[in-house]
Short mmCIF file of C-alpha atoms in Angstrom, two decimals:
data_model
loop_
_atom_site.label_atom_id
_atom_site.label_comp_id
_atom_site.label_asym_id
_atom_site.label_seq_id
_atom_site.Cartn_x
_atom_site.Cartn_y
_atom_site.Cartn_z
CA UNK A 1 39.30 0.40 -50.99
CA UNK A 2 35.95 2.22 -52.17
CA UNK A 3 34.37 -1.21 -50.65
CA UNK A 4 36.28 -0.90 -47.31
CA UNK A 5 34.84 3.05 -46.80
CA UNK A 6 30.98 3.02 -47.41
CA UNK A 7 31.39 -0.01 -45.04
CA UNK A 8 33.01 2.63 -42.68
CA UNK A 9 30.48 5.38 -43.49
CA UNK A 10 27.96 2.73 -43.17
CA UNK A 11 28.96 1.41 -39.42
CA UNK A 12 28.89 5.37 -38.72
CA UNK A 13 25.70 5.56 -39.73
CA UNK A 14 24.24 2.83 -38.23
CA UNK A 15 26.22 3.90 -34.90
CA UNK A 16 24.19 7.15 -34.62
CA UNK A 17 20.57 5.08 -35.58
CA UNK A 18 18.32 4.86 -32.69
CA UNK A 19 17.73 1.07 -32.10
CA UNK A 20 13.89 0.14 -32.15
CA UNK A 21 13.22 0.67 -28.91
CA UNK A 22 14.46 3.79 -28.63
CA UNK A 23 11.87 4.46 -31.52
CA UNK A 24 9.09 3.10 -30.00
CA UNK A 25 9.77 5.66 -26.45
CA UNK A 26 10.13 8.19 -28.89
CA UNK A 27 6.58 7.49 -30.50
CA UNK A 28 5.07 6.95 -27.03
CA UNK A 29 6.79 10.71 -25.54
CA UNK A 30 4.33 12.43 -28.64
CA UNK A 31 1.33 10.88 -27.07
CA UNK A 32 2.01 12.94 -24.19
CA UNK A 33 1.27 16.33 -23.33
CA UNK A 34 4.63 17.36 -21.23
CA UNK A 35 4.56 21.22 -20.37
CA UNK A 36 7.80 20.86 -17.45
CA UNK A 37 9.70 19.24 -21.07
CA UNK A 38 11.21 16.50 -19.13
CA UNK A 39 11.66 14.45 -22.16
CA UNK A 40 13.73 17.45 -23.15
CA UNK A 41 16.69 14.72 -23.65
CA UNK A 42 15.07 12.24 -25.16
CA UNK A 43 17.03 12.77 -28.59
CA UNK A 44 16.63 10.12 -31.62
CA UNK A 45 20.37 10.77 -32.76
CA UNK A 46 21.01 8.70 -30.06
CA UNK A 47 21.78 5.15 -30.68
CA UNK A 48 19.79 3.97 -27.81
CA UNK A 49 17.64 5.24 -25.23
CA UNK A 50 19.49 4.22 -22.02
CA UNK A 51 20.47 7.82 -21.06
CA UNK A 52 17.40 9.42 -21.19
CA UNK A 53 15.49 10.73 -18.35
CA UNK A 54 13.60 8.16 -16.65
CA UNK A 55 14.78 5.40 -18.48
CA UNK A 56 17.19 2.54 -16.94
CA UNK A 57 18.31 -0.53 -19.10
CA UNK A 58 20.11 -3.74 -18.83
CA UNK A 59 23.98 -3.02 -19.08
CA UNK A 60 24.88 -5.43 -21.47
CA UNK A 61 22.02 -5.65 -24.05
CA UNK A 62 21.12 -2.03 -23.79
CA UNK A 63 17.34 -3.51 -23.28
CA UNK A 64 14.62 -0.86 -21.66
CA UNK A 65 14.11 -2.35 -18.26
CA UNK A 66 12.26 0.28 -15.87
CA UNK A 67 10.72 3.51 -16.88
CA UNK A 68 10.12 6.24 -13.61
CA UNK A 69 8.42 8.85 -15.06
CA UNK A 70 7.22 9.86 -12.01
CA UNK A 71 6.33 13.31 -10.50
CA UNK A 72 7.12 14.64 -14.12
CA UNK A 73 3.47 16.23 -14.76
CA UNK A 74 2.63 14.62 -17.69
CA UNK A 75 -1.10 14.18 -18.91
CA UNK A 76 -2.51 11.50 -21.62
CA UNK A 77 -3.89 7.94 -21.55
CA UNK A 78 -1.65 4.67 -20.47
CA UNK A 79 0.39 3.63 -23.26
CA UNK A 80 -0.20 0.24 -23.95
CA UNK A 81 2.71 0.62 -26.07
CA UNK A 82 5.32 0.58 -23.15
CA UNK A 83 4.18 -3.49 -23.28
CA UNK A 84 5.70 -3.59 -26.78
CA UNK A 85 9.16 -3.54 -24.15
CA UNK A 86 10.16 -7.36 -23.94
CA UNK A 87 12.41 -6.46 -20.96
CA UNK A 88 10.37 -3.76 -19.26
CA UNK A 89 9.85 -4.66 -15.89
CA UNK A 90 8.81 -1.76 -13.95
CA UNK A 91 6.51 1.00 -14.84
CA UNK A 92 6.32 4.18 -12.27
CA UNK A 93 4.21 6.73 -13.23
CA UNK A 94 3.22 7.97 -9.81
CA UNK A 95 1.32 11.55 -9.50
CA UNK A 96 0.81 12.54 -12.76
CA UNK A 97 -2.33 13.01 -14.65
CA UNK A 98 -2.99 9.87 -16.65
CA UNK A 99 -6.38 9.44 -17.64
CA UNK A 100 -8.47 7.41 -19.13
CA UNK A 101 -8.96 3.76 -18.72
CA UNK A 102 -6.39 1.14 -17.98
CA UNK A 103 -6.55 -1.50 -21.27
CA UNK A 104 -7.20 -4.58 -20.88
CA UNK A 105 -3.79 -5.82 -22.60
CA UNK A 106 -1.70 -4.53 -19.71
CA UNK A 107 -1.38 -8.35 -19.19
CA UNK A 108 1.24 -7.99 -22.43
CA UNK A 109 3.73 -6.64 -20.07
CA UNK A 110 4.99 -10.01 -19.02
CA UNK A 111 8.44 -9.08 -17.33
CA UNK A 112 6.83 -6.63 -15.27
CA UNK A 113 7.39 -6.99 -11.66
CA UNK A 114 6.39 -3.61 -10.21
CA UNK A 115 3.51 -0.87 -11.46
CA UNK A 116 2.83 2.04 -9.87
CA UNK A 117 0.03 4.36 -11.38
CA UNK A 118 -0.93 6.00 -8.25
CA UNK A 119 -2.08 9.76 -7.88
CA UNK A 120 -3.16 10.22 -11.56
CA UNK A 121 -6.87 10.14 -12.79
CA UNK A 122 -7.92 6.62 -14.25
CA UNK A 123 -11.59 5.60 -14.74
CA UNK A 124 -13.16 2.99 -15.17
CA UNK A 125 -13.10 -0.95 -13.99
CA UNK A 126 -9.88 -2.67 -13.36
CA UNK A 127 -9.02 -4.96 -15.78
CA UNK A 128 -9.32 -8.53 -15.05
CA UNK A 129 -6.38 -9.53 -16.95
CA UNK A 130 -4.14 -7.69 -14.56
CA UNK A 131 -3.65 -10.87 -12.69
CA UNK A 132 -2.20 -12.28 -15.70
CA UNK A 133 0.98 -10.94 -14.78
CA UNK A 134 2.88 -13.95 -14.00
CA UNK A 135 6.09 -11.99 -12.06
CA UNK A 136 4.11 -8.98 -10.76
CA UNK A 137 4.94 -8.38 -7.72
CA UNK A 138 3.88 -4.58 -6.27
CA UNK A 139 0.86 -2.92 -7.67
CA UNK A 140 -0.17 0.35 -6.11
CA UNK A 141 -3.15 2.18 -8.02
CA UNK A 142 -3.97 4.27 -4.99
CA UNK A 143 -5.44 8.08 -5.61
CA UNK A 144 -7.37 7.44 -8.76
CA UNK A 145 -10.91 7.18 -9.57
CA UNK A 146 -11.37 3.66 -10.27
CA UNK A 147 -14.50 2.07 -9.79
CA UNK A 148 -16.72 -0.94 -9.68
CA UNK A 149 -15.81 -4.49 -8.14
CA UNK A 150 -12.62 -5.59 -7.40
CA UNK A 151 -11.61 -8.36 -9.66
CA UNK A 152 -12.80 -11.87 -8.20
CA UNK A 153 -9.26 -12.81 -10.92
CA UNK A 154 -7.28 -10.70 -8.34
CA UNK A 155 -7.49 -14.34 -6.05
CA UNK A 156 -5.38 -15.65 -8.93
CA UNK A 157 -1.85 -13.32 -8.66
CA UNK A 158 1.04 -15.62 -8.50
CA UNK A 159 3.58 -13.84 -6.78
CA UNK A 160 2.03 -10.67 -5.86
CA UNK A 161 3.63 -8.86 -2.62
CA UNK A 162 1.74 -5.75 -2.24
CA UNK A 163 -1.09 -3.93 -3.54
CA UNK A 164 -2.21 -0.87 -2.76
CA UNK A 165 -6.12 0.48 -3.50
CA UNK A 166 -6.40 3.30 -1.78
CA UNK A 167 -8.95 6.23 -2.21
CA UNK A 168 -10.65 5.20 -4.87
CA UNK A 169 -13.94 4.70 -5.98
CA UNK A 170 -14.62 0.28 -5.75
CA UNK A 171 -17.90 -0.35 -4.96
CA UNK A 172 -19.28 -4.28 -3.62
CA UNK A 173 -17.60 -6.01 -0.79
CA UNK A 174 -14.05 -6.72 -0.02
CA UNK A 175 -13.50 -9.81 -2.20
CA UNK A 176 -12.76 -13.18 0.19
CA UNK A 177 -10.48 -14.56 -2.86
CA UNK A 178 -7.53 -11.87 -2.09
CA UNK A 179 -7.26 -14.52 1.03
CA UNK A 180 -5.72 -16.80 -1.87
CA UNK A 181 -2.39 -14.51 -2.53
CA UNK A 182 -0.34 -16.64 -0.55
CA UNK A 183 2.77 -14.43 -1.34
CA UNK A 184 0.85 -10.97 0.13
CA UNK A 185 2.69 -8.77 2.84
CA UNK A 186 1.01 -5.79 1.85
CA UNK A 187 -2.56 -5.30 1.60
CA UNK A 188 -4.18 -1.61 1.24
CA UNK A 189 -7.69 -0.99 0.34
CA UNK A 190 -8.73 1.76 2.89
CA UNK A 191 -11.02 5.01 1.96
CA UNK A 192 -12.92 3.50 -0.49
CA UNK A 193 -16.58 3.51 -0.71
CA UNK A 194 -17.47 -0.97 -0.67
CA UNK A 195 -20.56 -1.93 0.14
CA UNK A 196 -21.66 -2.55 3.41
CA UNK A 197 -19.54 -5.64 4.29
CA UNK A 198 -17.55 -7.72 6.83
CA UNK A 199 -13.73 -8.53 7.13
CA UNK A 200 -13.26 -11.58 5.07
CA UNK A 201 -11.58 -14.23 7.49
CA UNK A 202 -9.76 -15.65 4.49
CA UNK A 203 -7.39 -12.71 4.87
CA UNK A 204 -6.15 -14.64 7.88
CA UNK A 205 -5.01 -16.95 5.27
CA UNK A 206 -2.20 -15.03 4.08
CA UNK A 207 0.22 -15.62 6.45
CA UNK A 208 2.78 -13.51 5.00
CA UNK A 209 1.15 -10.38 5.63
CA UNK A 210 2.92 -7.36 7.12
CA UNK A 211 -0.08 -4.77 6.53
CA UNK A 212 -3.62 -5.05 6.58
CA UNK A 213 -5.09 -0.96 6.15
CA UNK A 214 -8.98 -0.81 6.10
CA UNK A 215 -9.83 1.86 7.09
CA UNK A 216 -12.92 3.98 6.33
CA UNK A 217 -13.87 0.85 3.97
CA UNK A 218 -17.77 0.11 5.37
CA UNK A 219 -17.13 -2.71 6.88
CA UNK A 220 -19.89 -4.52 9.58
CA UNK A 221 -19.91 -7.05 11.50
CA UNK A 222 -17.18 -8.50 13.93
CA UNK A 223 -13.59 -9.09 13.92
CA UNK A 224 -12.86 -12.38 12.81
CA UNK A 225 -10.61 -14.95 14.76
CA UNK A 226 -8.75 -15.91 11.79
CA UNK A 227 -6.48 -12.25 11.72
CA UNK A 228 -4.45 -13.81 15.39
CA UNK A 229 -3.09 -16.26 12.25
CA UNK A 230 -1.30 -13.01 11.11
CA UNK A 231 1.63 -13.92 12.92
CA UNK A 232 4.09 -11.64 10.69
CA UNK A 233 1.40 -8.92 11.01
CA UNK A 234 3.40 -5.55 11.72
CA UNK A 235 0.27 -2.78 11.38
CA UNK A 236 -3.25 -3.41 11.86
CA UNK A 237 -5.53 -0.89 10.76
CA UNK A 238 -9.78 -1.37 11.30
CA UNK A 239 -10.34 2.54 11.85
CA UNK A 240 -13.46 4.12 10.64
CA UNK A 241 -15.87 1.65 10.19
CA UNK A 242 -18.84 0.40 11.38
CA UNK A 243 -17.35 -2.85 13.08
CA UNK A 244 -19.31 -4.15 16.17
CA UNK A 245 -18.66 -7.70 18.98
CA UNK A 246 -15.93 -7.52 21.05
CA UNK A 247 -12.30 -7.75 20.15
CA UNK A 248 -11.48 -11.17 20.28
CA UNK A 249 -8.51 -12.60 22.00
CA UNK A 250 -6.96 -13.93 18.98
CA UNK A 251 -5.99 -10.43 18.41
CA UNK A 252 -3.05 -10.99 21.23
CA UNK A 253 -1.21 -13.44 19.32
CA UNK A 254 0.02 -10.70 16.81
CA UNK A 255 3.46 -11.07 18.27
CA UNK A 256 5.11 -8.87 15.59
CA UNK A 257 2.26 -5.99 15.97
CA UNK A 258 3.72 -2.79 16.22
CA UNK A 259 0.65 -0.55 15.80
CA UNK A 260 -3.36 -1.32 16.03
CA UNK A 261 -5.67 0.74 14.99
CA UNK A 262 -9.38 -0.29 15.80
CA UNK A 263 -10.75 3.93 16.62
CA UNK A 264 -14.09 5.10 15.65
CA UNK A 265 -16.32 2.12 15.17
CA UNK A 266 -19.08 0.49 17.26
CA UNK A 267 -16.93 -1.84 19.21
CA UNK A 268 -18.57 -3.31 22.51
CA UNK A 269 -16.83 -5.10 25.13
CA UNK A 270 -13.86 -5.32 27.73
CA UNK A 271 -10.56 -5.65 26.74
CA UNK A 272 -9.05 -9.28 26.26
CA UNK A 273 -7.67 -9.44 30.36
CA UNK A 274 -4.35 -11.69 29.13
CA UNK A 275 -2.45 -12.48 26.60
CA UNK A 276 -1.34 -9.00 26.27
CA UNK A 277 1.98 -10.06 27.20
CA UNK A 278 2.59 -11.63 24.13
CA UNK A 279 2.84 -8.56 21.78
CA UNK A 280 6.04 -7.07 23.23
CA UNK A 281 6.47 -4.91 20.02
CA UNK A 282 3.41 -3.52 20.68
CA UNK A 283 4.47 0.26 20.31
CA UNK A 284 0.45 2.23 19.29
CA UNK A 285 -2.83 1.09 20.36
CA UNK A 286 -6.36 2.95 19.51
CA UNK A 287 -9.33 1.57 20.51
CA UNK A 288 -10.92 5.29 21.17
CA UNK A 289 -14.20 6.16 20.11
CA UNK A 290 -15.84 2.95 20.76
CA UNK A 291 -18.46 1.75 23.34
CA UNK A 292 -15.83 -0.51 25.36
CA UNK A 293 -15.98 -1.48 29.27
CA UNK A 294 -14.75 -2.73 32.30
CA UNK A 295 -11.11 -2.06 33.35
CA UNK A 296 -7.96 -1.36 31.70
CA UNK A 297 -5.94 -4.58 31.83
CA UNK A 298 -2.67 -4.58 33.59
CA UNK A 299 -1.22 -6.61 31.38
CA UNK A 300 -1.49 -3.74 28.34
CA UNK A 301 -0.13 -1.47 30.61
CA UNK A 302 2.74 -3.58 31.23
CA UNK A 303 3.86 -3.27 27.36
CA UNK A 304 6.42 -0.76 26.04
CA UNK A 305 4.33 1.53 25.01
CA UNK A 306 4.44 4.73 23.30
CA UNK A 307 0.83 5.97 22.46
CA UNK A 308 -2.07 4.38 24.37
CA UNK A 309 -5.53 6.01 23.29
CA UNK A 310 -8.79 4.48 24.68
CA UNK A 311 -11.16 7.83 24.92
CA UNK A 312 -14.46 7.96 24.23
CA UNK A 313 -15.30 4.39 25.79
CA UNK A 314 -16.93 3.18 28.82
CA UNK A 315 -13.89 2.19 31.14
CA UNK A 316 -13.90 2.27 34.59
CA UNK A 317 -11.80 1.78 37.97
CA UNK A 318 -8.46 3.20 38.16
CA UNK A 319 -5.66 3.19 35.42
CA UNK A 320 -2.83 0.18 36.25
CA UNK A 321 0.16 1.98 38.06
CA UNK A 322 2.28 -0.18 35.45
CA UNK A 323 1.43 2.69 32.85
CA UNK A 324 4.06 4.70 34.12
CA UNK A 325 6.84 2.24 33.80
CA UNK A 326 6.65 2.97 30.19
CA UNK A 327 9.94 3.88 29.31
CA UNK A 328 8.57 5.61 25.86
CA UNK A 329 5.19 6.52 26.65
CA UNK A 330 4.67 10.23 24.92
CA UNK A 331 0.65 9.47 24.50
CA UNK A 332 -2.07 8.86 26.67
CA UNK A 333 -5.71 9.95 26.15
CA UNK A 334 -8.34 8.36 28.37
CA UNK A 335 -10.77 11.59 28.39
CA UNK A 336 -14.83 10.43 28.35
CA UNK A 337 -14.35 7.26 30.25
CA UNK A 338 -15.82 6.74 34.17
CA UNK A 339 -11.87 5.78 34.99
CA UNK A 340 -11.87 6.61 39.06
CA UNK A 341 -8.85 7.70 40.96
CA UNK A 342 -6.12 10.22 39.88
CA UNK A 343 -3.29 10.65 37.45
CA UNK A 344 -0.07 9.71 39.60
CA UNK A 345 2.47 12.31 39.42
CA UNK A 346 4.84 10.27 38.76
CA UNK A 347 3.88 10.82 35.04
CA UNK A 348 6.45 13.87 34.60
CA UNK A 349 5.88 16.87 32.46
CA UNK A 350 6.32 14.86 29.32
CA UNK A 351 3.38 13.44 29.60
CA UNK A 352 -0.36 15.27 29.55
CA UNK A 353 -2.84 12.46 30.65
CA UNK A 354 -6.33 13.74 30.19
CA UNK A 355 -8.49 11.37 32.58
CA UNK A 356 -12.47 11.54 32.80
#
């Protein structure tokens, strides 16, 4: 009978015990500084951690499997330690203020399938190992101060789907080897400071891709043939750069584009006259701020369009009378062109066309 009771007081015991990984959170939380409290709940007479805030685990084995810290205005260095969580397989950490450098053995975390460190304050080089992520699939460091080169390993991801680079500090030229993640819909490296350098035409390689964002990345050179192989493409952006060469014709077989953004660079030029007619979910085009000629082709015109902005250019003759068949047209800025003829008033008051 005594036997049969410190068994019972035993079980209770045990019951209120939190399990390792509870433990190792709870170690991790002191590393923190955390003046909003939000791990105000994270409690170790708990017998596991799957309540507390932020944390989500498998239903049956009670194992950690995400952690979403985001937004929670927290401050300290990446803890390596989270890798220590067999199960863990998304980090989100987004707009805080981690610092420091990201370590090199954030390939230990080898269930994770999404990280998101964006908006915080990392240094430093990205870690080559990063590719050694065998199930990682979305990686978004955008909004920190990373610098150097990205990592020629980066060609190697296996199943990566997105990444996302933005506004930071990477330095040397858009590497050609992120033409080899075959998996890649989502591709963001825009506002960083590269090296003067040209659009790799092995990004016309990855044939899954849904977004290609460049913008304000240094680029030179011409547009490369190889992007009309982006036949999944839904947003092109090429803004704010020093690209030069006409747009090529190739750039009318993006039959899923939705929106192209090519403004403010040295583009030279008329306007591919056909194929237009292909890219009927063509919705935004910006080609403004450029040093294109010749006419406005018909067969753009002819497109459902809602925003059409070519200002700042060379163009001449008169605008296509098609324009105004656009059903969803809300935007149209032509100003600084030699256009001839008049705005038809057939336009309506929704629309202010500035033509000059």
């Amino acid at each position: 009978m005594l036997l049969q009771l410190l068994l019972f007081l035993h079980s209770l015991h045990l019951g209120h015990s939190l399990n390792q990984e509870g433990l190792l959170l709870h170690r991790i939380k002191l590393t923190f500084d955390d003046p909003d409290n939000i791990f105000s709940n994270w409690k170790t007479r708990d017998a596991n951690p799957c309540n507390w805030f932020g944390i989500s685990c498998d239903s049956l084995t009670h194992s950690v499997t995400s952690i979403d810290l985001s937004s929670g205005n927290i401050a300290g260095p990446f803890p390596s330690d989270l890798c220590r969580l067999r199960n863990l397989n998304s980090i989100y950490l987004f707009n805080n203020s981690i610092n420091s450098t990201l370590p090199k053995n954030i390939s230990d975390c080898r269930r994770l399938k999404h990280l998101n460190l964006a908006q915080n304050l990392l240094t430093g080089t990205l870690p080559s190992s990063l590719s050694d992520l065998p199930h990682l699939k979305h990686l978004d460091l955008s909004g920190n101060n990373f610098s150097g080169e990205i990592p020629a390993s980066f060609g190697k991801f296996r199943r990566l789907e997105s990444i996302s680079l933005v506004e930071n500090l990477f330095s040397g030229e858009i590497p050609a080897v992120l033409g080899n993640i075959s998996g890649l819909k989502q591709l963001n490296l825009s506002y960083n400071p590269f090296s003067p350098g040209r659009i790799p035409p092995e990004l016309g390689n990855l044939t899954e891709l849904e977004i290609l964002w460049v913008t304000d990345c240094n680029l030179v050179g011409s547009i490369p043939d190889s992007l009309g192989r982006l036949k999944k493409l839904v947003d092109l952006d090429l803004a704010l750069n020093n690209l030069n060469g006409v747009i090529p014709n190739s750039l009318t077989e993006l039959v899923s584009v939705k929106q192209i953004e090519l403004y403010n660079n040295s583009l030279t030029g008329e306007l591919p006259a056909i194929g237009w007619s292909n890219m009927t979910a063509l919705r935004f085009f910006d080609a403004s701020m450029n040093e294109l000629n010749g006419t406005i082709p018909d067969e753009l015109c002819e497109l459902p369009l809602e925003s059409l902005n070519l200002y700042e250019n060379q163009f001449e003759g008169e605008l296509p009378e098609s324009i105004v068949k656009s059903p969803n047209l809300y935007e149209l800025k032509l100003f600084r062109n030699r256009l001839t003829g008049r705005v038809t008033e057939r336009f309506g008051k929704k629309l202010a066309a500035v033509v000059g």
